[in-house]
XYZ file of N, CA and C in Angstrom:
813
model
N 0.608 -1.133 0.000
C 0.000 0.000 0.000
C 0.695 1.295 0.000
N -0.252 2.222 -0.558
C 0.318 3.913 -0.521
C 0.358 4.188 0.776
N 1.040 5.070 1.500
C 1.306 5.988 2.933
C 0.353 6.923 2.513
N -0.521 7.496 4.101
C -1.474 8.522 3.459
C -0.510 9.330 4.013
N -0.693 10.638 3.630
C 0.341 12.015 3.725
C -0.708 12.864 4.707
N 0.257 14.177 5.103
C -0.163 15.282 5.944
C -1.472 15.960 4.632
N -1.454 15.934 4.079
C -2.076 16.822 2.842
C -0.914 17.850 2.672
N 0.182 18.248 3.285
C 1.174 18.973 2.303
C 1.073 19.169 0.870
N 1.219 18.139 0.889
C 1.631 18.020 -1.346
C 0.225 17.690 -1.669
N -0.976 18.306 -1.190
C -1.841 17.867 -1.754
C -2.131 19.563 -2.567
N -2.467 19.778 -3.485
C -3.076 21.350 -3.863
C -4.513 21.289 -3.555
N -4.674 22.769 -3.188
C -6.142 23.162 -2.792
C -6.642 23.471 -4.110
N -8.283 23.867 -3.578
C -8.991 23.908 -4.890
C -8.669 24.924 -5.431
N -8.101 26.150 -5.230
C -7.307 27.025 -6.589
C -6.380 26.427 -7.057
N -5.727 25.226 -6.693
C -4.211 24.934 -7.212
C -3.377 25.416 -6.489
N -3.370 25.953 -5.303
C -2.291 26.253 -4.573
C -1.711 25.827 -3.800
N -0.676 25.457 -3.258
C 0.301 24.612 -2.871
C -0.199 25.088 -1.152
N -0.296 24.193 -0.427
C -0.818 24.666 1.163
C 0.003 25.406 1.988
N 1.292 24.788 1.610
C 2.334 25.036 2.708
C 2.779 26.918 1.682
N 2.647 26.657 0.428
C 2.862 28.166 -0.220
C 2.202 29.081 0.701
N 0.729 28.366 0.800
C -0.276 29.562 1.421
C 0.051 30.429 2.822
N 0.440 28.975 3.508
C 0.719 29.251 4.616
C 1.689 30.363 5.035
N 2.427 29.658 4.160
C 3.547 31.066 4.162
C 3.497 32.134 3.688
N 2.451 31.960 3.055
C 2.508 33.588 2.574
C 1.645 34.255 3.752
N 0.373 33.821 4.800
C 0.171 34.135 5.675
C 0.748 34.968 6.447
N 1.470 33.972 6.533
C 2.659 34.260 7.545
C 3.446 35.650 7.463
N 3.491 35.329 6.020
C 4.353 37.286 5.742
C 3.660 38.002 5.891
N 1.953 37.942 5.216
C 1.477 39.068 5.811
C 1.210 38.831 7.121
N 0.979 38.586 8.029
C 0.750 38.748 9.338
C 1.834 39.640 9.650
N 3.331 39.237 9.176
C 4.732 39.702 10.010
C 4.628 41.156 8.977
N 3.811 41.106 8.144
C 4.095 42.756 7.179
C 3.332 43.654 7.770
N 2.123 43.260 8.583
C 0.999 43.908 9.204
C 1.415 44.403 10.475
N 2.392 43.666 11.085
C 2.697 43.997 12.730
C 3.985 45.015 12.233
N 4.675 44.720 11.087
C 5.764 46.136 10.941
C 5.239 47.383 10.629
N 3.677 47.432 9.604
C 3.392 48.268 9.683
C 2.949 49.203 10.674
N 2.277 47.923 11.565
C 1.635 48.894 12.798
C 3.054 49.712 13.838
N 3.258 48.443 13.925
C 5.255 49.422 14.450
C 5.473 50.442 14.305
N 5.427 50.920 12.364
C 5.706 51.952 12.202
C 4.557 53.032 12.439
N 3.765 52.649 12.472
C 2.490 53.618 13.224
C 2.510 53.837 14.495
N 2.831 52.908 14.857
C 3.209 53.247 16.611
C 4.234 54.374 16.790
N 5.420 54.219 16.271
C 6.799 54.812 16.447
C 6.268 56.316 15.815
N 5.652 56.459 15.038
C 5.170 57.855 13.705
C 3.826 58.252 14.828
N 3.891 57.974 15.925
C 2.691 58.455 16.638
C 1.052 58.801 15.683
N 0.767 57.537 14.825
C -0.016 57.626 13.612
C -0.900 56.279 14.387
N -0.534 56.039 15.056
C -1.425 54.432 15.519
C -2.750 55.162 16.540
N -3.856 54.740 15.637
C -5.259 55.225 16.432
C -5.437 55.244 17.512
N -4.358 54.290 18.689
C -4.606 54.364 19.963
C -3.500 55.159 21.013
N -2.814 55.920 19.740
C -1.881 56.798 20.523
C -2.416 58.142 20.227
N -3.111 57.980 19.470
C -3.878 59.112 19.002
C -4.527 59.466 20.094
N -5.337 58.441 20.210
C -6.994 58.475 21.153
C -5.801 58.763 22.944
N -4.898 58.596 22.826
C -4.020 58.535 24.460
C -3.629 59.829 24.423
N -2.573 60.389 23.154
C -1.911 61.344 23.148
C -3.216 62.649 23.432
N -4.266 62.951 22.941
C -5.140 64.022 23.475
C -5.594 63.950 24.732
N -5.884 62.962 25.344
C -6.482 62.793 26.998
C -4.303 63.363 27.601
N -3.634 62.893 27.305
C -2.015 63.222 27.622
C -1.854 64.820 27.689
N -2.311 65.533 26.053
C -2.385 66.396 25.973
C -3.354 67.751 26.950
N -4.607 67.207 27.132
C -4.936 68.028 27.820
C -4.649 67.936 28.964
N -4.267 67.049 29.786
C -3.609 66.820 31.315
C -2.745 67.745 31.127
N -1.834 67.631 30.229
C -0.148 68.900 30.533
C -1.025 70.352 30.227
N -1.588 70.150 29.418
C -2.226 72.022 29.426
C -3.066 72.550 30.304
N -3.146 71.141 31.605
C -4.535 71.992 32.465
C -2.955 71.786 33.655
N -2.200 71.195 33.624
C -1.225 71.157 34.546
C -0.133 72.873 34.047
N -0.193 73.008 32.816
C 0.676 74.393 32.083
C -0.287 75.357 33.228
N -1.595 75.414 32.920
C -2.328 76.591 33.005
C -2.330 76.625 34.979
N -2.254 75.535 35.280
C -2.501 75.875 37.262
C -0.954 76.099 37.462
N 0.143 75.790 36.839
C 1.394 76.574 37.190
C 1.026 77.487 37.136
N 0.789 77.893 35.954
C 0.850 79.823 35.381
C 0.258 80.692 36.838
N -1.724 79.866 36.801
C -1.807 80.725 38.018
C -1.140 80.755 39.003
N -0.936 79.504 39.305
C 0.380 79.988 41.230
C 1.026 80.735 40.413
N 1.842 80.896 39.449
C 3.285 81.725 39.812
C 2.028 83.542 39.102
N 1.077 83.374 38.420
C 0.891 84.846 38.923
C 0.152 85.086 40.448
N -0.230 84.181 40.928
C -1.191 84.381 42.455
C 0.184 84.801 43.169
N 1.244 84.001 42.963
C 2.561 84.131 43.982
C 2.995 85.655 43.503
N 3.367 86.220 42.538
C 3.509 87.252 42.380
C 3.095 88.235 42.802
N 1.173 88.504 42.628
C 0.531 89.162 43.322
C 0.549 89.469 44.849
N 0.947 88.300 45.428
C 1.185 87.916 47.074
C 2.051 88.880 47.381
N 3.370 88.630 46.470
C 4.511 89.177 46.586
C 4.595 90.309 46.239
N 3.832 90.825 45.414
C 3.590 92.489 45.174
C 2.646 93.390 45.964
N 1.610 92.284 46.271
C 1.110 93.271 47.618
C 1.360 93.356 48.702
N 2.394 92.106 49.380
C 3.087 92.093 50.263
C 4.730 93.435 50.419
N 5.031 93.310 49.412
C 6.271 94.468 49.172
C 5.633 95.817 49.446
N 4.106 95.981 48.748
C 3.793 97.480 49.075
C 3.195 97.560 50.682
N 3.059 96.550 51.019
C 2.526 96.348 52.511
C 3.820 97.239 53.421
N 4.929 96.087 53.306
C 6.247 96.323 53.942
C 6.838 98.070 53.426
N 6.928 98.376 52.386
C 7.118 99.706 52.170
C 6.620 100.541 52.568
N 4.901 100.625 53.027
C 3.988 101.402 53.845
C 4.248 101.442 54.925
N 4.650 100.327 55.422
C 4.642 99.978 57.433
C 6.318 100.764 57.111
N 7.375 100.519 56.430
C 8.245 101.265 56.871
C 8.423 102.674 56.643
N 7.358 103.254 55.652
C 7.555 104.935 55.535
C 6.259 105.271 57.044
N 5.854 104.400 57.367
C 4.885 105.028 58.653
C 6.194 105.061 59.806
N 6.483 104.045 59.884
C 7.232 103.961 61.154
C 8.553 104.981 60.933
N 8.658 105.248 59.777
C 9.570 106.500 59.378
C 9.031 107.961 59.722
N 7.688 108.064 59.597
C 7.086 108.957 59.536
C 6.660 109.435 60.935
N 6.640 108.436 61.759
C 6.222 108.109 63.195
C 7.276 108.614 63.984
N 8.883 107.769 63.714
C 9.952 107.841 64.189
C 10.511 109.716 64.443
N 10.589 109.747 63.399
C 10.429 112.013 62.875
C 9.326 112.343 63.504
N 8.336 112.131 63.771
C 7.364 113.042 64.320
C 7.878 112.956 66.104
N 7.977 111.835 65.990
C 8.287 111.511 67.908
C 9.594 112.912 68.298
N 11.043 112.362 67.075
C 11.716 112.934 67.261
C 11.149 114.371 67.333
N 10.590 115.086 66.741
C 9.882 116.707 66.490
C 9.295 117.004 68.073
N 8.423 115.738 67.945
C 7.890 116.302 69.606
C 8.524 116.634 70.792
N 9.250 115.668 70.647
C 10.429 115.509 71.829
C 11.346 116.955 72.216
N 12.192 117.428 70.791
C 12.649 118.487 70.713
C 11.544 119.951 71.008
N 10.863 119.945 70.400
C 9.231 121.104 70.702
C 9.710 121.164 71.921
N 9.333 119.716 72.555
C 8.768 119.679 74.403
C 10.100 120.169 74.865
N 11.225 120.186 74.327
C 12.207 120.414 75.506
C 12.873 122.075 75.141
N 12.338 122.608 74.216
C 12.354 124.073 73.686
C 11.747 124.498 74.606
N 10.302 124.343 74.287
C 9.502 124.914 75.145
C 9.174 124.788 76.391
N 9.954 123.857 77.344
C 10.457 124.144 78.782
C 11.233 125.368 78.913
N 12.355 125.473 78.093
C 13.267 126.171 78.150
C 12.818 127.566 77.895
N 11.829 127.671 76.645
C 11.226 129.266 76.601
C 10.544 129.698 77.694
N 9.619 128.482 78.483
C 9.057 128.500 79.499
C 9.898 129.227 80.930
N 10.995 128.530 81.235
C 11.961 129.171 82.357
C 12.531 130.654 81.899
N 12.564 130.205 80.450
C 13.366 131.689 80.437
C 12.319 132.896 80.212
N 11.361 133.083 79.923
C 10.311 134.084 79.957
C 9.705 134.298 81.494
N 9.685 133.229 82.361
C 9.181 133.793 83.872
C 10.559 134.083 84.127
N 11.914 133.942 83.883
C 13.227 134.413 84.392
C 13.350 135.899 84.072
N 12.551 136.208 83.160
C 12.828 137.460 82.378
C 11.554 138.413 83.163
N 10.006 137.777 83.123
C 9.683 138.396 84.051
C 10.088 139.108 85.221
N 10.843 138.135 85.799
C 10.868 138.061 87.697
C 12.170 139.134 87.305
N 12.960 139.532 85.933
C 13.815 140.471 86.297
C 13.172 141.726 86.094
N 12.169 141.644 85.184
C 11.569 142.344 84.863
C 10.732 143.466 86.117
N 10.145 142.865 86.762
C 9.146 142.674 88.079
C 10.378 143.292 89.033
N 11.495 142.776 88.848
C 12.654 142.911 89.917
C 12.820 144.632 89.947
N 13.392 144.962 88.498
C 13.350 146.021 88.267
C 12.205 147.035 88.304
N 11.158 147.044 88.186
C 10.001 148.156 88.468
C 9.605 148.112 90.264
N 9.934 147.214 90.863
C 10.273 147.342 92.251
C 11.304 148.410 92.528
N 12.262 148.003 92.160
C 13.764 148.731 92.438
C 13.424 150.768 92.583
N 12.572 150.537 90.611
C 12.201 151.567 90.536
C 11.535 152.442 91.634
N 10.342 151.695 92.006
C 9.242 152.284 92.786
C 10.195 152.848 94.130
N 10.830 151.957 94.658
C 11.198 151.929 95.960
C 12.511 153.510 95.732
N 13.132 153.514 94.977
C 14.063 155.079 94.673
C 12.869 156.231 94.345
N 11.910 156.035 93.621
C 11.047 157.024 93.623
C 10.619 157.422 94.940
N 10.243 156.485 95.508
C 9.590 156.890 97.192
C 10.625 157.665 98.075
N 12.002 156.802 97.745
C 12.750 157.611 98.846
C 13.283 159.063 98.147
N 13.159 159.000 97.233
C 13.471 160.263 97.004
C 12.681 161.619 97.229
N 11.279 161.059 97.118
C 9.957 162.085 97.210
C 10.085 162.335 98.318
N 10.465 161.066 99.385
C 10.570 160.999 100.771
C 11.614 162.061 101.429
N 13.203 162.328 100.379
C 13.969 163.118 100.536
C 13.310 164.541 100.661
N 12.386 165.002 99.241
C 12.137 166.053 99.120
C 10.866 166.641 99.727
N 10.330 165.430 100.535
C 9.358 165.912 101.762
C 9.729 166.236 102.695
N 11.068 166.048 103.253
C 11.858 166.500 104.191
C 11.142 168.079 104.334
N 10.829 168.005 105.816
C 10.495 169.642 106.478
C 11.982 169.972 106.764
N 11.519 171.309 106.470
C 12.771 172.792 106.056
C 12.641 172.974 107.816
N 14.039 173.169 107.867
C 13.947 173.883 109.950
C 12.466 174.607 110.219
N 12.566 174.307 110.981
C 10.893 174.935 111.692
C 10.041 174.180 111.555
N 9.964 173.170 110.478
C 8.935 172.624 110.198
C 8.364 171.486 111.013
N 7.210 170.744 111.002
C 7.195 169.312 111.504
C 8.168 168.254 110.840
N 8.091 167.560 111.462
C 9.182 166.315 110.553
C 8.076 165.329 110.700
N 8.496 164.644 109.401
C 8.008 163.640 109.088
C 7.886 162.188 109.985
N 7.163 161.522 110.300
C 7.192 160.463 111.250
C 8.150 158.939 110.430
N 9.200 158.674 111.311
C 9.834 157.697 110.249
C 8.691 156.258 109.896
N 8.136 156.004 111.120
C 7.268 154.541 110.596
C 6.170 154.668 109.829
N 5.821 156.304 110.243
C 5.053 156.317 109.073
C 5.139 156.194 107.385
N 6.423 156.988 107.493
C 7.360 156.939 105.993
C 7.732 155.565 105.560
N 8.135 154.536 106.120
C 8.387 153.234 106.150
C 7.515 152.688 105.705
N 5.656 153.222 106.765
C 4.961 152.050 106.131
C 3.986 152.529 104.436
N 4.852 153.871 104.718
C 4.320 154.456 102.928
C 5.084 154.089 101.944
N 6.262 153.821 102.334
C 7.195 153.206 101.114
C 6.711 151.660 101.149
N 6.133 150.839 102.376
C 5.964 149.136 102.176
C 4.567 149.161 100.973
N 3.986 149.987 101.302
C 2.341 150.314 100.872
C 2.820 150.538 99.158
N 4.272 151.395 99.154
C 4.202 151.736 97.204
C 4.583 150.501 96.536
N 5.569 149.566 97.681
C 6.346 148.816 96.922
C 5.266 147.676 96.337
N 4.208 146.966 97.702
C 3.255 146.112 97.580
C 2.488 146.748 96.447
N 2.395 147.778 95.895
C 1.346 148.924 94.741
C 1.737 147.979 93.515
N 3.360 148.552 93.888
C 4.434 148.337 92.313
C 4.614 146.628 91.770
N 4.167 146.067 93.179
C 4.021 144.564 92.996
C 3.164 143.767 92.384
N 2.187 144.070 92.363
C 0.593 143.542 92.587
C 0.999 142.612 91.250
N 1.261 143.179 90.360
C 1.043 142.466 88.717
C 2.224 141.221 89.213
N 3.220 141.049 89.726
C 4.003 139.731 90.241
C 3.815 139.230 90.368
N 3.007 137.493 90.659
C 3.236 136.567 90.942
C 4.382 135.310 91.369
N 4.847 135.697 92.386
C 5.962 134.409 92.676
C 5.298 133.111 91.937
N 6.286 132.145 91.771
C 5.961 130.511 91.462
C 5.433 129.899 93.034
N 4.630 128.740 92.547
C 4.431 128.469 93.808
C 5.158 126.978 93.945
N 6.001 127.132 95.018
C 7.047 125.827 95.344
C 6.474 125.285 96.469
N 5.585 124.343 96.358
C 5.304 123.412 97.653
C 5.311 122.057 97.023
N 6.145 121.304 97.589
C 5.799 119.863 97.242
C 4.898 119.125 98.129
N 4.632 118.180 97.671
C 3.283 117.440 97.865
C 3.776 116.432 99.450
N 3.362 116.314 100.708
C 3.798 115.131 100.983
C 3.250 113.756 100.142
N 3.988 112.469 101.340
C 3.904 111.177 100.632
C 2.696 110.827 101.249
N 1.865 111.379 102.487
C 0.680 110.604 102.358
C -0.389 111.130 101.251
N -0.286 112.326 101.010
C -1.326 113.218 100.142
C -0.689 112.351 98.836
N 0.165 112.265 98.451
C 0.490 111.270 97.145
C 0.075 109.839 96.962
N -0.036 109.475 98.384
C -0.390 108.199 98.419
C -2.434 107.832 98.592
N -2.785 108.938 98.882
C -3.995 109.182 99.190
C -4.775 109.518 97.391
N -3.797 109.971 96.953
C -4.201 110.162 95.325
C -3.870 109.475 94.435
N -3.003 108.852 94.673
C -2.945 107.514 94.140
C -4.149 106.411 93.984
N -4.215 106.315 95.595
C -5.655 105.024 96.006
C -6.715 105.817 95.244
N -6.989 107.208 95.361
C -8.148 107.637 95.089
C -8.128 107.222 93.347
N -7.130 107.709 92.189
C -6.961 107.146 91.184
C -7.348 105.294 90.693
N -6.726 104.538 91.983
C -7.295 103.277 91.600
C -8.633 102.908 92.044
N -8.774 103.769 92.781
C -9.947 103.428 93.588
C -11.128 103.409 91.783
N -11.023 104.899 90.946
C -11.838 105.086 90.268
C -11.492 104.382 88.965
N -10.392 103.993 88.990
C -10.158 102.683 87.709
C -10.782 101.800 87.727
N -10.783 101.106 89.094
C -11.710 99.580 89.327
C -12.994 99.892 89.398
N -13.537 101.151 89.852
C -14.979 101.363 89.516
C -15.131 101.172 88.201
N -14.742 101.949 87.309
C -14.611 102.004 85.820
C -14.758 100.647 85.402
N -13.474 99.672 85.859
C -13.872 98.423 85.286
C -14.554 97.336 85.929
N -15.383 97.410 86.665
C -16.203 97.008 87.079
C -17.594 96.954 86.539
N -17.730 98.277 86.228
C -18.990 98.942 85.100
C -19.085 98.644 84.247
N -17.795 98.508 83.638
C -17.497 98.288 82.070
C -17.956 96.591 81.836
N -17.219 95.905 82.970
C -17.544 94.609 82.659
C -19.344 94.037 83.060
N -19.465 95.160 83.698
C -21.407 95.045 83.554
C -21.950 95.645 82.653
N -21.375 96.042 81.616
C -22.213 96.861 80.520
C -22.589 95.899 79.879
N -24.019 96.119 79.440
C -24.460 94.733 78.192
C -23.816 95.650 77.221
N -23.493 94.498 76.155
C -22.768 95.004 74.676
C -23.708 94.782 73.917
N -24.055 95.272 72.814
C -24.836 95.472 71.874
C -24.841 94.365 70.930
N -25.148 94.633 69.758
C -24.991 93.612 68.650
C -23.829 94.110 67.697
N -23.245 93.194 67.883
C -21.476 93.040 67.204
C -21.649 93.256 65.629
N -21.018 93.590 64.960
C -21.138 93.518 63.994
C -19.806 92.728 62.974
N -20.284 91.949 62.067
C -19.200 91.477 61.407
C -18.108 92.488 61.075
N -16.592 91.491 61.637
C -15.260 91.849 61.334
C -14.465 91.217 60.357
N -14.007 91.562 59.326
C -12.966 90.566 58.830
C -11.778 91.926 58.089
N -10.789 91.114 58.398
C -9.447 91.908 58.022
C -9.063 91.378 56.490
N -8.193 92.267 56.058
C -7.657 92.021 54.459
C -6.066 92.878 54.107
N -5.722 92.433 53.338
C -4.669 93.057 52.939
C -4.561 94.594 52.933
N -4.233 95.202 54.516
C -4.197 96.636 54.849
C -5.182 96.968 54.652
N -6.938 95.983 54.831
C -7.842 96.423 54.158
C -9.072 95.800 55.985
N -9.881 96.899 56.487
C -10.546 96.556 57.782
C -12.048 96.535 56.941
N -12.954 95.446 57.064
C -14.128 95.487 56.957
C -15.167 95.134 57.937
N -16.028 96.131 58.597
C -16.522 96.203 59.453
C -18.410 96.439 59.233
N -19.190 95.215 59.010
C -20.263 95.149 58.915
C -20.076 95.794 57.295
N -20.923 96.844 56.548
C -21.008 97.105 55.415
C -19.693 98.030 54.827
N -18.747 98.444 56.095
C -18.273 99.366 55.739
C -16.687 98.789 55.553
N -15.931 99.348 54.866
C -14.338 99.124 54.531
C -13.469 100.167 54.735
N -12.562 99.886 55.709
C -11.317 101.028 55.890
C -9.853 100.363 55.662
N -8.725 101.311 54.915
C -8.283 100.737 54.085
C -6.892 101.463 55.295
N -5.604 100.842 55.658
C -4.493 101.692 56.447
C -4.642 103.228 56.251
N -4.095 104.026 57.323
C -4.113 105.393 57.079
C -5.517 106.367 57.351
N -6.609 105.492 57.241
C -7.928 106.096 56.828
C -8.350 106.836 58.932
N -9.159 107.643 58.831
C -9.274 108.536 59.901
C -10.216 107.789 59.900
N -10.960 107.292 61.680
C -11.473 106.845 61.811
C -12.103 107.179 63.584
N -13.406 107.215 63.942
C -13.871 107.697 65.125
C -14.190 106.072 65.863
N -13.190 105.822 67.030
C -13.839 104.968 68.060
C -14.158 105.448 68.976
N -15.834 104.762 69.351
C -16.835 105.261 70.778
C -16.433 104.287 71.599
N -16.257 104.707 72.935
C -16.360 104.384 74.192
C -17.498 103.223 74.678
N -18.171 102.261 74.827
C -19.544 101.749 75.168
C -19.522 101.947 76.590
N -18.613 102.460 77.180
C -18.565 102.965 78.707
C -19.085 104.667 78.867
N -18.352 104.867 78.463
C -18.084 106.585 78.748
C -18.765 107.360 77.140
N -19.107 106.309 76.413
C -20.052 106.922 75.266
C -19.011 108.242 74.946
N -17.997 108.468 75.273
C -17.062 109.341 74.391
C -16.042 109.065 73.124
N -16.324 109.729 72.186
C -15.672 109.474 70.871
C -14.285 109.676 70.735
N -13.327 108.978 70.116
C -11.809 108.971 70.127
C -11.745 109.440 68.268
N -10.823 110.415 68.068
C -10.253 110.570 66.884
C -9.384 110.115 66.422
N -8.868 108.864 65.834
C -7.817 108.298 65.112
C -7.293 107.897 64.065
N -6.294 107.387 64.124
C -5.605 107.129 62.322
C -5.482 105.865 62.480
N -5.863 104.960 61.494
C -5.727 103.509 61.430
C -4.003 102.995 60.791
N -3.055 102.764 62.065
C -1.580 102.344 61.304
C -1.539 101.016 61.126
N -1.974 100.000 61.527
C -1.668 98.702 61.377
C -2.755 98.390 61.132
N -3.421 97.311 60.302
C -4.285 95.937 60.469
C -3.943 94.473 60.542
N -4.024 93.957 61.816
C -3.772 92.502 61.755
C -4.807 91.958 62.007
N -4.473 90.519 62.249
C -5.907 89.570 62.080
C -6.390 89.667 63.415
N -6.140 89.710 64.673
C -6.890 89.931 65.491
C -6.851 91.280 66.252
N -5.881 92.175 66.035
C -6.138 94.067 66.720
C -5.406 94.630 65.134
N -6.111 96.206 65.346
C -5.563 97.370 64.631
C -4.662 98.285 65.587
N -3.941 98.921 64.782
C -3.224 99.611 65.644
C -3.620 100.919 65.149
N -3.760 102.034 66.079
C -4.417 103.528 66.280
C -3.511 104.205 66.580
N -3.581 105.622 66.292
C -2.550 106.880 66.637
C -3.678 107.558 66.785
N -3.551 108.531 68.402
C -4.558 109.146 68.900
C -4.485 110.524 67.851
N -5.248 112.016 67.879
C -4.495 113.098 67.628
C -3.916 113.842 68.274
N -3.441 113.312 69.578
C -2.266 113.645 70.709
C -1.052 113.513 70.442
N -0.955 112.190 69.364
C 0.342 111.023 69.308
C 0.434 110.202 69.935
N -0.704 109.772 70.783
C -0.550 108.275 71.351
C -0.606 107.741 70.839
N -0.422 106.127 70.848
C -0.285 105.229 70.243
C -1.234 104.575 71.076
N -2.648 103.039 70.200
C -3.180 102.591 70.966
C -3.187 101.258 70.706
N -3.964 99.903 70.787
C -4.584 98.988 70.201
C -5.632 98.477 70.628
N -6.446 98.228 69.445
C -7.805 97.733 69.693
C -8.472 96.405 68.816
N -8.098 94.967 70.090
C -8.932 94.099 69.401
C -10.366 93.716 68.909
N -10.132 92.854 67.874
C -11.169 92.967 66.947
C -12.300 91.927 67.622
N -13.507 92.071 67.477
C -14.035 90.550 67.910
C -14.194 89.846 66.708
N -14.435 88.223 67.421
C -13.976 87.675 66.597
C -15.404 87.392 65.756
């Protein structure tokens, strides 16, 4: 007998050799996966396509939230610089004014002593005056022989009478110092009326608060907004008396105030 075979050498119904076919399969299969290769590598392959846009918009929404931080950081940093430049031309401005006062106050001690010094020579001299006028009138009242004479205590107490005349507009200073119980008695009396004060104060009902929130050198208080620098009236809820001030600082929990004395104050915020 014949051996039956694989069907190798058998031809199919076009006439084509099996194992030909096969192989030619085969190439295209291996021609199909180089092409896609090269579609892959040429970023041309439909599923790098469909990747590369979801890729793409991730980096442009990641481009665009850099951008904002670095302009938000900028802004920070630019309103922070004009912050710091303000607080140091105040405290410049503050520093010179203190200095001004200081000098004023110690002038005007000095004009002070020296104008009652100038008085009291002043005063010294129209005494001096009065008192040579008297004795001289006093000379030329002198009785001529024969005459009465003049009584001396009487003359004495007419010259005390011109001088006290020539005085009147004088005022001495008045030099008494205080003892230490009268100091100490005004003292207590001082605390005595502090702790009343806060005693009161802490029994006062408070009203209805109104929203606070702070901002960049910026105070908002219920509807209203005050910005550093801005003049501003705080009331008392004790003493219902009004304070005139300048707003120098805003922080998150007190502002800082300059009276129109030049005090300096602070006043926390509620919260």
């Amino acid at each position: 007998g014949d051996a039956e075979g694989d069907g190798e050498g058998e031809a199919g119904p076009d006439g084509e050799d099996p194992r030909a076919r096969r192989l030619r399969e085969v190439d295209d299969e291996i021609a199909k996966l180089e092409r896609e290769m090269e579609m892959i590598d040429s970023a041309g392959h439909p599923e790098v396509q469909t990747r590369l846009k979801v890729f793409e918009a991730v980096r442009e929404d990641s481009l665009a939230r850099a951008e904002y931080r670095q302009r938000l950081a900028l802004e920070v940093a630019a309103a922070m610089l004009k912050y710091e430049r303000a607080a140091a031309e105040d405290v410049f401005r503050d520093s010179c004014e203190e200095v001004k006062r200081m000098l004023r106050e110690g002038v005007d001690d000095q004009l002070r002593l020296l104008k009652e010094k100038r008085d009291d020579i002043t005063n010294s001299k129209e005494r001096k005056r009065s008192t040579r006028k008297l004795r001289s009138k006093t000379k030329k009242d002198e009785p001529a022989e024969g005459e009465d004479k003049v009584d001396p205590e009487a003359a004495k107490k007419a010259a005390m009478d011109a001088t006290l005349v020539a005085s009147v507009d004088w005022e001495p200073p008045i030099e008494q110092p205080l003892k230490e119980d009268e100091i100490l008695s005004d003292l207590k009396a001082v605390h005595g009326e502090w702790k009343a004060f806060a005693e009161q104060f802490a029994r006062t009902p408070t009203g209805a608060l109104l929203p606070v929130e702070t901002g960049v050198n910026t105070l908002h208080v219920g509807a209203e907004t005050f910005e550093k620098g801005a003049r501003v009236i705080v009331t008392s809820e004790l003493t219902h008396e009004d304070f005139y001030c300048t707003l120098t600082t805003i922080g998150a929990g007190e502002v800082g105030l300059r009276l129109n004395d030049g005090s300096r104050s602070r006043l926390p915020l509620s919260p």
